[in-house]
Structures are given as C-alpha cells and as structure tokens.
C-alpha cells in the first residue's frame, strides 16, 4: 500500500508558526485519536483541520477493495480541499493514523480567515486548487461505470469534467473494478452509465440528478428577492458575480452547463491581463468561481433559464428545473455559440490548428507557414489581411460566388492588393489532416465537386456566431441577428418602444427592460474577448447600483446619505 508523506510544495505547504497562531485564534483545538475518521467521501460538510501534531491519511475508495492511501499529512500541514469552498460533498476520506492534536475551523471560520489575511488566504486557496487538479488528474473521486465504447456516459463525463468533478471511468465488462461495480447490483442495459459515489449508485442519471447527488446545485434560498441574478457563468457572468458579491449585493449565478463558459473550454488564454505565460481557461474559471463564492455569491449548475418575466416591480427567472427566482435586477451573460465547421476531428484540432480568433498569438504559431481563412464577412477579411503580414500565404475560402456580397469594399480592395492572399470562391473544407497538429486541409469545389488538398498550419474560422438569447422570446429588444441591444445603440434604434417600456434613457449595457443588463458575447456590438466580457460584467454592477438608487425614493436616499455622513464624521 502506498503511504508516502505528501511533499512540501504548492499543494501541500507547511504552515509557519505565525500562520498556525492565526488559525488557532479563530478555530478550536481538539484531540486526534488513532483510527478516527475525520470525514468520509460523500459527507456534506467537512471542517478544515490544521495538524498541530499527529498524522492524518487521505484515502480514496475507503472500505472498498480499491482503497488507496494517497498520502499522509503531518505536523503543520492542513487537511482540506476545494469542496470546502464550493460546498460539494467530500470526494476523499481523512483518517487519523497517529494520535495527536488539531485546530478545527468550520467553513465559515475558514472563509473569514481567508478574507482577513491575504498571504494565508492565498496559500490555502492555491493549495485547494492544486489538490483538486491532482485528484482530477489521478481519477480519484466518483466512478462512472459504462461499457466500451463508453458512448452512453459521454454526456455525463463531459458534464463532470467541465465542472471539475474528480472521476474515473470503469469498464463494467472488464477487470476487478468492473466486477466490483457489478457486485450486488442488477445492471440492465438502460441503467448505464452508473454514477457511484461511496454507497450511492445513480442509474443513467441526468446531469441535473448527478449535480444534486454531488451537491453542485445549492439551495436557492433568499429572504425575498435577490438583488441580482446573473444568467450565464462565462467570463462575463463570473465578472459580474465577483463584483456584485464583493459589493455586498445578494447574488446568484447560474449556468446551464458549467461555470466558465467558452473560456472554460479554451486550453490556453494567452492574452488575459496579468498572466504573462497564459492561463488555461478552466483554471481561470475555477479561480473566478472560488473568488465569487468567497464573496458570498450562490452558484447553481446546471440550471438553465427558460423565461424572463416581470410584474413591473420585480423580475422572475423561470428555470428548466421547475424552480423560479425573483430578483430586483438581472445580468444576462448567456454568450454566443461560434459556428463551427461540421468536420470529423474538429475537436481534435481546435486550439492545435483550428482557431476562432486571429491575434498575434495565433499569427506567431503560424509564422512563415501557409494558412486558410474560412468566411465571407468582414471578420474573415480582417483576419486574412492581418495574417498576411505574418504568414507565408493565406487562402481565403468562400462558399459564395462573390467576395463583395458580405465584405466591405475597403477590405475587398486590401485583400485583392495583397500578394500573398488567394481568394477561392465556391470552396468548402471537407477534411482536416495531420497527426497532433494540423498539416493540410482537403477542399471541395461547390460547382464541379472536384477535391484537392492544400498544406496549411492553421485554419481560421469566421462563419458567424449565434447568440444564446432564444430563451428570452420577445421579452426584450434585439438586433436583427438576435444579439441583445443595450444603452445608446438601443436608444438610437428604438427610441419609442424603449420609452414605452422603461420611461427613461437606458444606462450603458442596459436592455429595453430597466434593471436588466446584458454583458459579453450575447450583447449586440460586443468585442468577443475574455477581457472585455469580464470588464462588462464588472461595469454592469456599477450600473445596477445606479439603477437601484434610482428606484429608491429621494427622501430615503437623503436619509441614507445623511446617516452615511454622520457615521463617517
Ligand atoms: C475556441 C475558442 C478560443 C478562444 N480564445 C480566446 C482567447 O484566447 N482570448 C480571448 O480573449 N477570447 C477568446 N475566445 C473568446 C471568448 O472565449 C469569449 O469572448 C468569451 O468566453 C465570452 O464570454 P461570455 O461570458 O460572454 O460568454 P460564454 O463564455 O459563451 O458563456 C456563456 C455561458 O452562458 C451559459 N448559458 C447560455 N444560455 C443559458 C441559459 N439559458 N441559462 C443558463 N445559462 C446559460 C452557457 O452555458 C455559458 O457557460 C475564444 C473563443 C473560443 C470559442
């Protein structure tokens, strides 16, 4: 059996005497008795333990034939994982191996220490995030049981991965684990996949049932209406939630799939401020989610909004789960889906040759090599011109017969003047070729059906994006493509309908419903970048305050200002 003491690194730091004293001042001391279980996998509320002396083992699959001691914590180490922040059930067990003494902090006490001491907070949160990454990589935690080719479990595994739930895949038909998974269970073909957590077995669960079993969905309790409901947890929604929480607004953040949005699926975001070496989209999302929760934001996943209604005073968001939320303000951050080429192996090459943005980063990757740009709009034209300055050659691939049909004349001129751009009309991409990286694409002529291959290092896809705003029906005004109109653009496009709906000039980012703001990719005219989405989220919170202040009768505002003046005097 593996019984190594955890190495002293970012995931398992040693606390200094001062840090232990700080934690001691908030928590309480208790003895550790050999053999005692501090917590088991599946327990809803765990405490945070600092080991003063003694040894504690961290165990996966406790009590099963697969039981594995992942490591031992000794003096001046702490026992705990990201679930202490997220409210998820524990994925592992902790058992005392050598008696001693510990300092115990409840979740709330821990959050208060993290909030009041930046260095210690940083150390603990970074360790939690690193520990979660380790148990996700090692496949500890819950078991997903399926049979080859594991098609039945694909959706569930994707959901667990997007939500950073540690899990492993067990083939029911093979090996010890498979036999053990079947042990005592009658498993019919319609039962697959199974989701096993400790003694709990879910048969062919929906994502919602899995989320409930793992405590990913928090009770949406609130005393009356929320101050704000943020719909969509991509960078824009996370940005809004962090700022709303930090400014004391009672906030709930919901997402139909997972916290992180499109950025959460990006292998590396290279151009986000403050991360010179880039950061994986999923780590950025995880850090932001922890930050939001630290500020008291409630999160609910998977929770799809299906309608927005108002009684003129409060808004109601109806959810697919059957629940509904009442709120004074709403931040709509449901993003857009970039249209993708329907090609085999697309997912394999995304980020390794297939790109949806043409920035310096992608240009450097393809420096001096041939590339192709797909699309006939201005974004495709701009990308082709930009890339032509960096790469050997650009093939601009259009399905139509006329480049002028969708592209502004000034871009058409620049495309035609560039020596190293060829325009291929009536041309579609049929196949992507390469091993790990893209090396060539097979093309097809729409008129003749002839096929040929061109070598490319990158293919840049600009065939449009569809806003995820269909669920709003005609609740608010959008542009011709369904992107939500806000602020000045809204007032210019629809002065009369806007006046009828809210009775005042829209604030920036405000939709045709007063107090409902739209941010990120789903907003008409948005920039479609992680940083701009986060920035708009932050900005919306400032505007929410402005809106709420406008709802407060002037007499109450004057009284509040007078009392604020008195207390600061
Ligand atoms: C492959 C790829 C790589 C990229 N790389 C970069 C990059 O390197 N740098 C950069 O700056 N930008 C990059 N982008 C663009 C960037 O990811 C987006 O601009 C950004 O994610 C937009 O954020 P958002 O919050 O507006 O929307 P999204 O990230 O799309 O998030 C919207 C969220 O809303 C949820 N949602 C939708 N409908 C509902 C509903 N009805 N109820 C509840 N939830 C709902 C979705 O599940 C989703 O999580 C990339 C995009 C792609 C596709």
Coordinates of C-alpha atoms and ligand atoms in Angstrom, one line a residue:
X1 CA 0.0 0.0 0.0
X2 CA 1.3 3.5 -0.9
X3 CA 1.8 5.5 2.3
X4 CA 4.0 8.5 1.4
X5 CA 4.1 11.7 3.3
X6 CA 2.9 14.5 1.0
X7 CA 5.8 16.5 -0.4
X8 CA 6.1 20.1 0.7
X9 CA 5.0 22.0 -2.4
X10 CA 2.2 24.3 -3.5
X11 CA -0.4 21.6 -2.9
X12 CA 0.9 20.6 0.5
X13 CA 2.5 23.7 2.1
X14 CA 3.9 23.8 5.6
X15 CA 2.3 26.5 7.7
X16 CA 4.5 28.8 9.7
X17 CA 4.2 29.3 13.4
X18 CA 2.6 32.7 12.9
X19 CA 0.0 31.2 10.4
X20 CA -0.8 28.5 12.9
X21 CA -1.3 31.1 15.6
X22 CA -3.7 33.0 13.4
X23 CA -5.8 29.9 12.7
X24 CA -5.6 28.9 16.4
X25 CA -7.1 32.3 17.3
X26 CA -10.2 31.6 15.1
X27 CA -10.7 27.8 15.4
X28 CA -10.7 25.4 18.4
X29 CA -8.3 22.7 19.4
X30 CA -9.4 19.0 19.6
X31 CA -7.6 15.7 20.1
X32 CA -6.9 13.4 17.2
X33 CA -7.4 9.7 18.1
X34 CA -5.7 6.9 16.1
X35 CA -8.2 5.2 13.7
X36 CA -10.7 8.1 13.9
X37 CA -12.4 9.2 10.7
X38 CA -12.3 13.0 10.4
X39 CA -14.6 12.8 7.4
X40 CA -15.7 10.3 4.7
X41 CA -16.3 10.6 1.0
X42 CA -19.8 11.8 0.4
X43 CA -20.1 13.9 3.6
X44 CA -21.8 17.2 3.0
X45 CA -20.0 19.4 5.5
X46 CA -16.4 19.0 6.3
X47 CA -14.2 21.1 8.6
X48 CA -10.8 22.4 8.0
X49 CA -8.1 20.7 10.1
X50 CA -4.6 22.0 10.9
X51 CA -2.4 19.3 12.4
X52 CA -0.6 20.5 15.4
X53 CA 0.9 17.0 15.9
X54 CA -0.1 13.5 14.8
X55 CA -0.6 12.1 11.3
X56 CA -3.7 12.0 9.1
X57 CA -4.1 9.8 6.0
X58 CA -6.1 10.9 2.9
X59 CA -7.8 7.9 1.4
X60 CA -9.6 7.2 -1.9
X61 CA -12.2 4.4 -2.0
X62 CA -12.2 3.8 1.8
X63 CA -13.6 0.4 2.7
X64 CA -13.5 -0.9 -0.9
X65 CA -11.1 -3.4 -2.5
X66 CA -9.7 -0.4 -4.4
X67 CA -8.8 1.5 -1.2
X68 CA -5.8 3.7 -1.8
X69 CA -3.9 5.9 0.7
X70 CA -3.0 8.9 -1.4
X71 CA -0.7 10.4 1.2
X72 CA -0.1 11.4 4.8
X73 CA -0.4 14.9 6.4
X74 CA 1.9 15.6 9.4
X75 CA 2.7 18.4 11.7
X76 CA 2.0 22.0 10.5
X77 CA 0.0 20.7 7.4
X78 CA -3.7 21.2 6.8
X79 CA -6.4 18.8 5.7
X80 CA -8.9 20.2 3.2
X81 CA -9.8 20.5 -0.4
X82 CA -11.7 22.8 -2.8
X83 CA -15.1 21.3 -1.7
X84 CA -14.7 23.4 1.5
X85 CA -15.2 26.5 -0.7
X86 CA -17.7 25.1 -3.3
X87 CA -19.9 23.2 -0.9
X88 CA -19.6 20.0 -2.9
X89 CA -19.6 16.7 -1.0
X90 CA -16.2 15.3 0.1
X91 CA -14.6 13.1 -2.6
X92 CA -12.0 11.5 -0.3
X93 CA -11.8 10.4 3.3
X94 CA -9.4 11.5 6.1
X95 CA -8.4 9.1 8.9
X96 CA -6.1 9.6 11.8
X97 CA -3.1 7.4 11.6
X98 CA -1.2 8.7 14.7
X99 CA -2.9 10.4 17.6
X100 CA -2.2 14.0 18.3
X101 CA -3.9 17.4 18.3
X102 CA -5.6 19.5 15.6
X103 CA -7.0 23.0 15.2
X104 CA -10.5 22.8 13.7
X105 CA -12.2 25.6 11.7
X106 CA -15.7 25.4 10.3
X107 CA -16.2 26.5 6.6
X108 CA -17.4 29.9 7.7
X109 CA -14.5 30.5 10.1
X110 CA -12.1 29.5 7.3
X111 CA -13.7 31.9 4.9
X112 CA -13.3 34.7 7.4
X113 CA -9.6 33.9 8.0
X114 CA -9.0 33.8 4.2
X115 CA -10.7 37.1 3.8
X116 CA -8.8 38.8 6.5
X117 CA -5.3 37.6 5.8
X118 CA -4.2 37.8 2.2
X119 CA -1.0 35.7 2.3
X120 CA -2.5 32.9 4.3
X121 CA -5.7 33.1 2.2
X122 CA -3.6 32.8 -1.0
X123 CA -1.6 29.9 0.4
X124 CA -4.7 27.9 1.4
X125 CA -6.7 28.6 -1.8
X126 CA -3.8 27.8 -4.1
X127 CA -3.3 24.5 -2.2
X128 CA -7.0 23.7 -2.6
X129 CA -7.0 24.4 -6.3
X130 CA -3.7 22.4 -6.8
X131 CA -5.1 19.5 -4.8
X132 CA -8.3 19.5 -6.9
X133 CA -6.3 19.4 -10.1
X134 CA -4.3 16.4 -8.7
X135 CA -7.3 14.4 -7.7
X136 CA -9.0 15.2 -11.1
X137 CA -5.8 14.1 -12.9
X138 CA -5.5 10.9 -10.8
X139 CA -9.1 9.9 -11.5
X140 CA -9.9 9.7 -7.8
X141 CA -13.4 10.6 -6.5
X142 CA -16.6 9.3 -8.1
X143 CA -16.8 6.3 -10.5
X144 CA -18.6 6.4 -13.9
X145 CA -19.4 2.9 -15.0
X146 CA -20.1 2.1 -18.6
X147 CA -19.2 -0.5 -21.3
X148 CA -17.0 0.1 -24.4
X149 CA -17.1 2.3 -26.5
X150 CA -18.4 4.4 -23.5
X151 CA -20.9 6.3 -25.6
X152 CA -23.7 6.2 -23.0
X153 CA -21.5 8.0 -20.5
X154 CA -20.1 10.7 -22.8
X155 CA -22.5 13.5 -21.8
X156 CA -22.1 12.7 -18.1
X157 CA -18.3 12.6 -18.3
X158 CA -18.3 15.9 -20.2
X159 CA -20.5 17.5 -17.6
X160 CA -18.3 16.2 -14.7
X161 CA -15.1 17.3 -16.5
X162 CA -16.5 20.8 -17.2
X163 CA -17.4 21.1 -13.5
X164 CA -14.0 19.8 -12.3
X165 CA -15.6 16.8 -10.6
X166 CA -12.9 14.2 -9.9
X167 CA -14.0 10.9 -11.5
X168 CA -12.8 7.8 -13.2
X169 CA -14.3 5.6 -15.9
X170 CA -14.8 1.9 -15.1
X171 CA -15.5 -0.7 -17.8
X172 CA -18.3 -2.8 -16.4
X173 CA -17.2 -5.8 -18.6
X174 CA -13.6 -5.9 -17.5
X175 CA -11.2 -6.2 -14.6
X176 CA -11.6 -6.0 -10.8
X177 CA -13.2 -2.6 -10.8
X178 CA -15.9 -3.8 -13.3
X179 CA -16.6 -6.9 -11.2
X180 CA -16.8 -4.8 -8.1
X181 CA -19.1 -2.2 -9.7
X182 CA -21.5 -5.1 -10.6
X183 CA -21.2 -6.7 -7.1
X184 CA -24.7 -6.9 -5.7
X185 CA -26.1 -4.7 -8.4
X186 CA -28.6 -5.8 -11.1
X187 CA -27.4 -3.7 -14.0
X188 CA -29.7 -3.7 -17.1
X189 CA -28.7 -2.0 -20.5
X190 CA -30.8 1.0 -19.7
X191 CA -29.1 1.6 -16.4
X192 CA -25.9 2.7 -17.9
X193 CA -24.0 4.8 -17.1
X194 CA -23.9 4.3 -13.4
X195 CA -22.6 7.0 -11.2
X196 CA -21.1 5.7 -8.0
X197 CA -20.2 7.8 -5.0
X198 CA -19.5 5.7 -1.9
X199 CA -22.5 3.6 -1.3
X200 CA -24.8 5.8 -3.5
X201 CA -25.5 4.4 -7.0
X202 CA -27.3 6.5 -9.6
X203 CA -28.5 4.7 -12.7
X204 CA -28.4 6.6 -16.0
X205 CA -28.7 10.0 -14.2
X206 CA -29.4 13.2 -16.0
X207 CA -26.9 16.0 -15.4
X208 CA -29.3 17.6 -13.0
X209 CA -29.6 14.4 -10.9
X210 CA -25.8 14.0 -10.9
X211 CA -25.4 17.6 -9.8
X212 CA -28.0 17.1 -7.0
X213 CA -26.2 14.0 -5.8
X214 CA -22.8 15.8 -5.7
X215 CA -24.2 18.9 -4.1
X216 CA -23.3 21.1 -7.1
X217 CA -26.7 22.8 -7.0
X218 CA -27.1 24.9 -3.9
X219 CA -30.4 25.7 -2.4
X220 CA -31.6 29.0 -3.9
X221 CA -32.8 30.4 -0.7
X222 CA -33.0 34.1 -0.3
X223 CA -35.0 36.4 2.0
X224 CA -37.4 37.6 -0.6
X225 CA -36.0 38.7 -3.9
X226 CA -32.3 38.6 -4.9
X227 CA -30.5 41.9 -5.6
X228 CA -29.3 40.4 -8.8
X229 CA -29.5 37.1 -10.8
X230 CA -26.6 36.5 -13.2
X231 CA -27.7 34.2 -16.0
X232 CA -24.6 32.5 -17.6
X233 CA -21.3 31.9 -15.9
X234 CA -18.8 32.5 -18.7
X235 CA -16.2 35.3 -18.1
X236 CA -18.9 38.0 -18.3
X237 CA -21.2 36.3 -15.8
X238 CA -18.3 35.4 -13.5
X239 CA -17.0 39.0 -13.7
X240 CA -20.5 40.4 -12.8
X241 CA -20.8 37.8 -9.9
X242 CA -17.4 38.6 -8.4
X243 CA -18.0 42.4 -8.4
X244 CA -21.6 42.0 -7.2
X245 CA -20.6 39.7 -4.4
X246 CA -17.7 41.9 -3.4
X247 CA -20.0 45.0 -3.2
X248 CA -22.5 43.2 -1.0
X249 CA -25.3 42.5 -3.4
X250 CA -27.2 39.4 -2.7
X251 CA -26.3 37.5 -5.9
X252 CA -26.9 34.1 -7.5
X253 CA -25.0 33.0 -10.6
X254 CA -26.5 30.2 -12.7
X255 CA -25.3 28.3 -15.7
X256 CA -26.9 25.7 -17.9
X257 CA -23.7 23.6 -18.2
X258 CA -20.8 24.6 -16.0
X259 CA -19.0 27.6 -14.5
X260 CA -16.5 29.0 -17.1
X261 CA -18.5 29.3 -20.4
X262 CA -16.5 29.2 -23.6
X263 CA -13.3 30.3 -21.9
X264 CA -13.6 27.2 -19.7
X265 CA -13.1 25.1 -22.7
X266 CA -10.1 27.0 -24.1
X267 CA -6.8 25.2 -23.5
X268 CA -4.8 28.4 -23.1
X269 CA -6.0 32.0 -22.9
X270 CA -2.8 33.9 -23.8
X271 CA -3.9 37.5 -23.8
X272 CA -5.6 37.9 -20.4
X273 CA -4.2 40.6 -18.3
X274 CA -1.8 39.5 -15.5
X275 CA -1.0 36.0 -16.8
X276 CA 2.2 36.5 -18.9
X277 CA 2.6 32.8 -19.5
X278 CA -1.1 32.4 -20.3
X279 CA -3.6 30.5 -18.2
X280 CA -5.8 27.6 -19.1
X281 CA -9.5 28.6 -19.4
X282 CA -10.6 26.1 -16.9
X283 CA -8.1 27.3 -14.2
X284 CA -9.2 30.9 -14.9
X285 CA -12.8 29.9 -14.4
X286 CA -12.1 27.8 -11.3
X287 CA -10.2 30.7 -9.7
X288 CA -13.0 33.2 -10.5
X289 CA -15.7 30.8 -9.2
X290 CA -13.8 30.4 -5.9
X291 CA -13.5 34.2 -5.7
X292 CA -17.2 34.7 -6.3
X293 CA -18.1 32.1 -3.6
X294 CA -15.7 33.7 -1.2
X295 CA -17.8 36.9 -1.6
X296 CA -20.9 35.0 -0.7
X297 CA -22.3 34.5 -4.3
X298 CA -24.5 31.5 -4.6
X299 CA -23.9 29.3 -7.7
X300 CA -26.3 26.9 -9.3
X301 CA -25.3 24.4 -12.0
X302 CA -26.8 23.0 -14.2
X303 CA -29.6 25.5 -14.1
X304 CA -31.0 26.7 -17.5
X305 CA -33.1 29.8 -17.6
X306 CA -36.1 29.4 -19.8
X307 CA -38.1 32.6 -19.4
X308 CA -37.8 36.2 -18.1
X309 CA -40.9 37.8 -16.8
X310 CA -41.8 40.9 -14.8
X311 CA -44.7 42.2 -12.8
X312 CA -43.4 45.8 -13.3
X313 CA -41.6 45.8 -10.0
X314 CA -39.6 42.6 -9.7
X315 CA -38.3 40.2 -12.4
X316 CA -38.9 36.4 -12.3
X317 CA -36.5 34.0 -14.0
X318 CA -38.1 30.7 -14.8
X319 CA -35.8 27.7 -14.8
X320 CA -35.8 24.4 -16.6
X321 CA -35.7 22.5 -13.2
X322 CA -39.1 24.0 -12.4
X323 CA -37.8 26.5 -9.9
X324 CA -38.0 30.2 -10.3
X325 CA -36.1 33.2 -8.9
X326 CA -37.3 36.6 -8.1
X327 CA -34.9 39.5 -8.4
X328 CA -34.6 43.2 -8.5
X329 CA -32.1 43.2 -11.3
X330 CA -30.8 40.8 -13.9
X331 CA -27.4 40.4 -15.7
X332 CA -27.8 38.4 -18.9
X333 CA -24.5 36.8 -19.8
X334 CA -25.5 33.8 -21.9
X335 CA -22.9 34.4 -24.6
X336 CA -23.0 33.2 -28.2
X337 CA -22.1 30.0 -29.9
X338 CA -19.4 30.3 -32.6
X339 CA -20.5 28.5 -35.6
X340 CA -18.2 25.6 -36.2
X341 CA -17.4 23.6 -39.3
X342 CA -19.1 20.3 -39.4
X343 CA -16.0 18.1 -39.8
X344 CA -14.7 14.9 -38.3
X345 CA -11.8 15.5 -36.0
X346 CA -12.7 19.2 -35.5
X347 CA -12.5 18.9 -31.7
X348 CA -9.1 17.2 -32.0
X349 CA -7.6 20.2 -33.9
X350 CA -9.3 23.0 -32.0
X351 CA -6.5 25.0 -30.5
X352 CA -4.0 23.0 -32.4
X353 CA -4.6 24.4 -35.9
X354 CA -8.3 25.4 -35.8
X355 CA -8.8 28.9 -34.5
X356 CA -11.7 31.2 -33.9
X357 CA -9.6 34.4 -33.4
X358 CA -6.7 35.8 -35.4
X359 CA -4.5 37.6 -32.9
X360 CA -0.7 37.9 -32.5
X361 CA -0.7 34.7 -30.6
X362 CA -2.2 32.6 -33.5
X363 CA -0.1 34.6 -36.0
X364 CA 3.1 33.6 -34.1
X365 CA 2.1 30.0 -34.1
X366 CA 1.7 30.0 -37.9
X367 CA 4.6 32.4 -38.6
X368 CA 6.0 31.8 -42.1
X369 CA 3.6 29.0 -43.0
X370 CA 0.5 28.8 -45.1
X371 CA -2.9 29.2 -43.5
X372 CA -6.6 29.3 -44.6
X373 CA -9.3 31.6 -43.5
X374 CA -12.9 30.5 -43.9
X375 CA -15.7 33.0 -44.2
X376 CA -17.0 35.8 -46.4
X377 CA -17.7 38.6 -43.9
X378 CA -15.7 41.5 -42.6
X379 CA -14.2 39.5 -39.7
X380 CA -12.8 36.9 -42.2
X381 CA -11.4 39.8 -44.4
X382 CA -9.8 41.5 -41.5
X383 CA -8.2 38.2 -40.3
X384 CA -6.9 37.5 -43.8
X385 CA -5.2 40.9 -44.1
X386 CA -3.8 40.7 -40.6
X387 CA -2.4 37.2 -41.1
X388 CA -1.0 38.0 -44.5
X389 CA 1.6 40.2 -42.7
X390 CA 2.8 37.2 -40.7
X391 CA 2.4 34.0 -42.6
X392 CA 3.7 32.7 -45.9
X393 CA 0.3 32.6 -47.7
X394 CA -3.4 33.0 -46.9
X395 CA -6.1 31.1 -48.8
X396 CA -9.4 32.9 -48.2
X397 CA -12.2 30.3 -48.7
X398 CA -15.7 31.4 -49.5
X399 CA -18.8 29.3 -50.2
X400 CA -20.4 32.0 -52.3
X401 CA -19.6 33.3 -55.8
X402 CA -18.8 37.0 -55.0
X403 CA -16.5 38.3 -52.3
X404 CA -18.3 41.7 -52.3
X405 CA -21.6 40.0 -51.2
X406 CA -20.6 40.0 -47.5
X407 CA -17.4 42.1 -47.2
X408 CA -16.9 45.9 -47.1
X409 CA -15.3 47.3 -50.3
X410 CA -12.3 48.7 -48.4
X411 CA -11.5 45.2 -47.2
X412 CA -12.1 43.7 -50.6
X413 CA -9.6 46.1 -52.0
X414 CA -6.9 45.3 -49.4
X415 CA -7.5 41.5 -49.9
X416 CA -7.1 41.9 -53.7
X417 CA -4.0 44.1 -53.4
X418 CA -2.2 41.6 -51.1
X419 CA 0.4 39.5 -52.9
X420 CA 0.0 36.5 -50.6
X421 CA -3.8 36.2 -50.3
X422 CA -5.7 34.0 -52.8
X423 CA -9.5 34.1 -52.8
X424 CA -11.1 30.7 -53.6
X425 CA -14.8 31.1 -54.3
X426 CA -17.3 28.2 -54.1
X427 CA -14.9 26.4 -51.9
X428 CA -15.7 24.3 -48.8
X429 CA -13.5 22.5 -46.4
X430 CA -14.0 18.7 -46.5
X431 CA -11.4 17.3 -44.2
X432 CA -8.7 18.2 -41.7
X433 CA -5.4 16.4 -41.9
X434 CA -2.5 15.9 -39.6
X435 CA -1.4 13.9 -36.5
X436 CA -1.2 16.1 -33.4
X437 CA -1.1 19.4 -35.3
X438 CA -3.0 20.4 -38.5
X439 CA -0.9 20.0 -41.6
X440 CA -3.3 20.2 -44.5
X441 CA -7.0 20.5 -45.5
X442 CA -8.9 18.9 -48.2
X443 CA -11.1 21.3 -50.2
X444 CA -14.1 20.8 -52.5
X445 CA -15.4 23.0 -55.3
X446 CA -19.2 23.5 -54.8
X447 CA -19.8 23.7 -58.6
X448 CA -17.6 20.9 -60.0
X449 CA -17.3 18.6 -56.9
X450 CA -13.6 18.4 -57.6
X451 CA -11.4 17.8 -54.5
X452 CA -7.8 18.8 -53.7
X453 CA -5.5 19.3 -50.8
X454 CA -3.6 22.3 -49.7
X455 CA -0.9 22.4 -46.9
X456 CA -1.9 24.7 -44.0
X457 CA -0.6 25.2 -40.5
X458 CA -3.8 26.9 -39.3
X459 CA -7.4 27.3 -40.4
X460 CA -9.2 30.4 -39.1
X461 CA -13.0 30.0 -38.9
X462 CA -15.2 33.2 -39.2
X463 CA -18.6 31.9 -40.2
X464 CA -20.5 33.8 -37.6
X465 CA -21.9 33.3 -34.1
X466 CA -25.4 32.7 -32.9
X467 CA -26.5 34.5 -29.6
X468 CA -27.9 32.2 -26.9
X469 CA -30.9 34.5 -26.5
X470 CA -33.7 32.4 -27.9
X471 CA -35.0 31.6 -24.4
X472 CA -35.9 35.3 -23.9
X473 CA -38.6 35.3 -26.6
X474 CA -39.7 38.8 -27.2
X475 CA -39.1 39.9 -23.6
X476 CA -36.6 42.5 -24.7
X477 CA -35.3 44.1 -27.9
X478 CA -32.5 42.5 -30.0
X479 CA -30.8 43.4 -33.3
X480 CA -31.6 41.5 -36.5
X481 CA -29.4 38.6 -35.5
X482 CA -30.8 38.1 -32.0
X483 CA -28.0 39.9 -30.1
X484 CA -29.3 42.0 -27.2
X485 CA -29.5 45.7 -27.8
X486 CA -28.2 47.9 -24.9
X487 CA -27.5 51.5 -24.0
X488 CA -27.1 54.1 -26.7
X489 CA -27.4 51.7 -29.5
X490 CA -30.8 50.6 -28.1
X491 CA -32.0 54.2 -27.7
X492 CA -31.0 55.1 -31.2
X493 CA -32.5 52.0 -32.8
X494 CA -35.8 52.0 -30.9
X495 CA -36.5 55.3 -29.2
X496 CA -40.2 54.9 -29.0
X497 CA -40.5 51.2 -27.9
X498 CA -37.8 51.9 -25.3
X499 CA -39.6 54.9 -23.9
X500 CA -42.8 52.8 -23.6
X501 CA -41.0 50.0 -21.8
X502 CA -38.9 51.8 -19.2
X503 CA -39.7 55.5 -19.3
X504 CA -36.1 56.7 -19.1
X505 CA -32.9 56.8 -21.2
X506 CA -31.1 53.4 -21.0
X507 CA -27.9 53.2 -18.9
X508 CA -24.9 51.7 -20.8
X509 CA -25.3 47.9 -21.0
X510 CA -29.0 48.3 -20.0
X511 CA -31.5 46.4 -22.2
X512 CA -35.0 47.6 -23.1
X513 CA -36.1 46.4 -19.6
X514 CA -34.9 48.8 -16.9
X515 CA -32.6 47.0 -14.4
X516 CA -31.9 44.2 -16.9
X517 CA -28.3 44.4 -18.2
X518 CA -26.6 42.4 -21.0
X519 CA -22.9 41.7 -21.0
X520 CA -20.4 39.7 -23.0
X521 CA -20.7 37.9 -26.3
X522 CA -24.6 37.9 -26.4
X523 CA -24.7 41.7 -26.4
X524 CA -25.1 43.5 -29.7
X525 CA -21.7 45.1 -30.7
X526 CA -19.6 43.2 -28.1
X527 CA -15.9 42.7 -28.7
X528 CA -15.9 38.9 -28.1
X529 CA -12.9 38.6 -25.9
X530 CA -12.4 37.3 -22.4
X531 CA -11.1 40.6 -21.0
X532 CA -13.9 42.7 -22.5
X533 CA -16.5 40.2 -21.2
X534 CA -15.1 40.4 -17.7
X535 CA -14.9 44.2 -17.9
X536 CA -18.6 44.5 -19.0
X537 CA -19.6 42.2 -16.1
X538 CA -17.8 44.5 -13.6
X539 CA -19.3 47.6 -15.3
X540 CA -22.8 46.1 -15.0
X541 CA -22.5 46.0 -11.2
X542 CA -21.8 49.7 -11.0
X543 CA -24.8 50.4 -13.2
X544 CA -27.0 48.1 -11.1
X545 CA -26.2 50.3 -8.1
X546 CA -27.2 53.3 -10.2
X547 CA -30.5 51.7 -11.2
X548 CA -31.3 50.6 -7.6
X549 CA -30.5 54.1 -6.3
X550 CA -33.0 55.5 -8.9
X551 CA -35.7 53.1 -7.6
X552 CA -35.2 54.4 -4.0
X553 CA -37.5 57.4 -3.2
X554 CA -35.5 60.6 -2.9
X555 CA -36.5 61.0 0.8
X556 CA -35.0 57.6 1.7
X557 CA -31.8 58.4 -0.4
X558 CA -31.4 61.7 1.5
X559 CA -31.9 59.9 4.9
X560 CA -29.3 57.3 3.8
X561 CA -26.8 59.9 2.8
X562 CA -27.3 61.9 6.0
X563 CA -26.7 58.8 8.1
X564 CA -23.6 57.8 6.0
X565 CA -22.3 61.3 6.5
X566 CA -23.0 61.1 10.3
X567 CA -21.2 57.7 10.6
X568 CA -18.1 58.8 8.7
X569 CA -17.8 62.1 10.6
Ligands
LIG1 C1 -12.1 28.1 -29.1 C2 -12.1 29.5 -28.6 C3 -11.0 30.1 -28.1 C4 -11.0 31.4 -27.6 N1 -9.8 32.0 -27.2 C5 -9.8 33.3 -26.7 C6 -8.6 33.9 -26.3 O1 -7.5 33.3 -26.3 N2 -8.7 35.1 -25.8 C7 -9.9 35.8 -25.7 O2 -9.9 37.0 -25.2 N3 -11.0 35.3 -26.2 C8 -11.0 34.0 -26.7 N4 -12.2 33.5 -27.1 C9 -13.5 34.2 -27.0 C10 -14.0 34.2 -25.5 O3 -14.0 32.8 -25.1 C11 -15.4 34.7 -25.5 O4 -15.4 36.0 -26.0 C12 -15.9 34.7 -24.0 O5 -16.0 33.4 -23.5 C13 -17.3 35.4 -23.9 O6 -17.7 35.3 -22.6 P1 -19.3 35.3 -22.2 O7 -19.3 35.2 -20.7 O8 -20.0 36.5 -22.9 O9 -19.9 34.0 -22.9 P2 -19.6 32.5 -22.8 O10 -18.2 32.2 -22.4 O11 -20.2 31.9 -24.0 O12 -20.5 32.0 -21.5 C14 -21.9 32.0 -21.6 C15 -22.5 31.0 -20.6 O13 -23.9 31.1 -20.5 C16 -24.4 29.8 -20.3 N5 -25.8 29.9 -20.8 C17 -26.3 30.0 -22.1 N6 -27.6 30.0 -22.1 C18 -28.0 29.9 -20.8 C19 -29.3 29.8 -20.2 N7 -30.5 29.9 -20.9 N8 -29.4 29.6 -18.8 C20 -28.2 29.5 -18.1 N9 -27.0 29.6 -18.7 C21 -26.9 29.7 -20.0 C22 -23.6 28.9 -21.2 O14 -23.6 27.6 -20.7 C23 -22.2 29.5 -20.9 O15 -21.5 28.9 -19.9 C24 -12.2 32.1 -27.6 C25 -13.4 31.5 -28.0 C26 -13.4 30.2 -28.5 C27 -14.7 29.5 -28.9

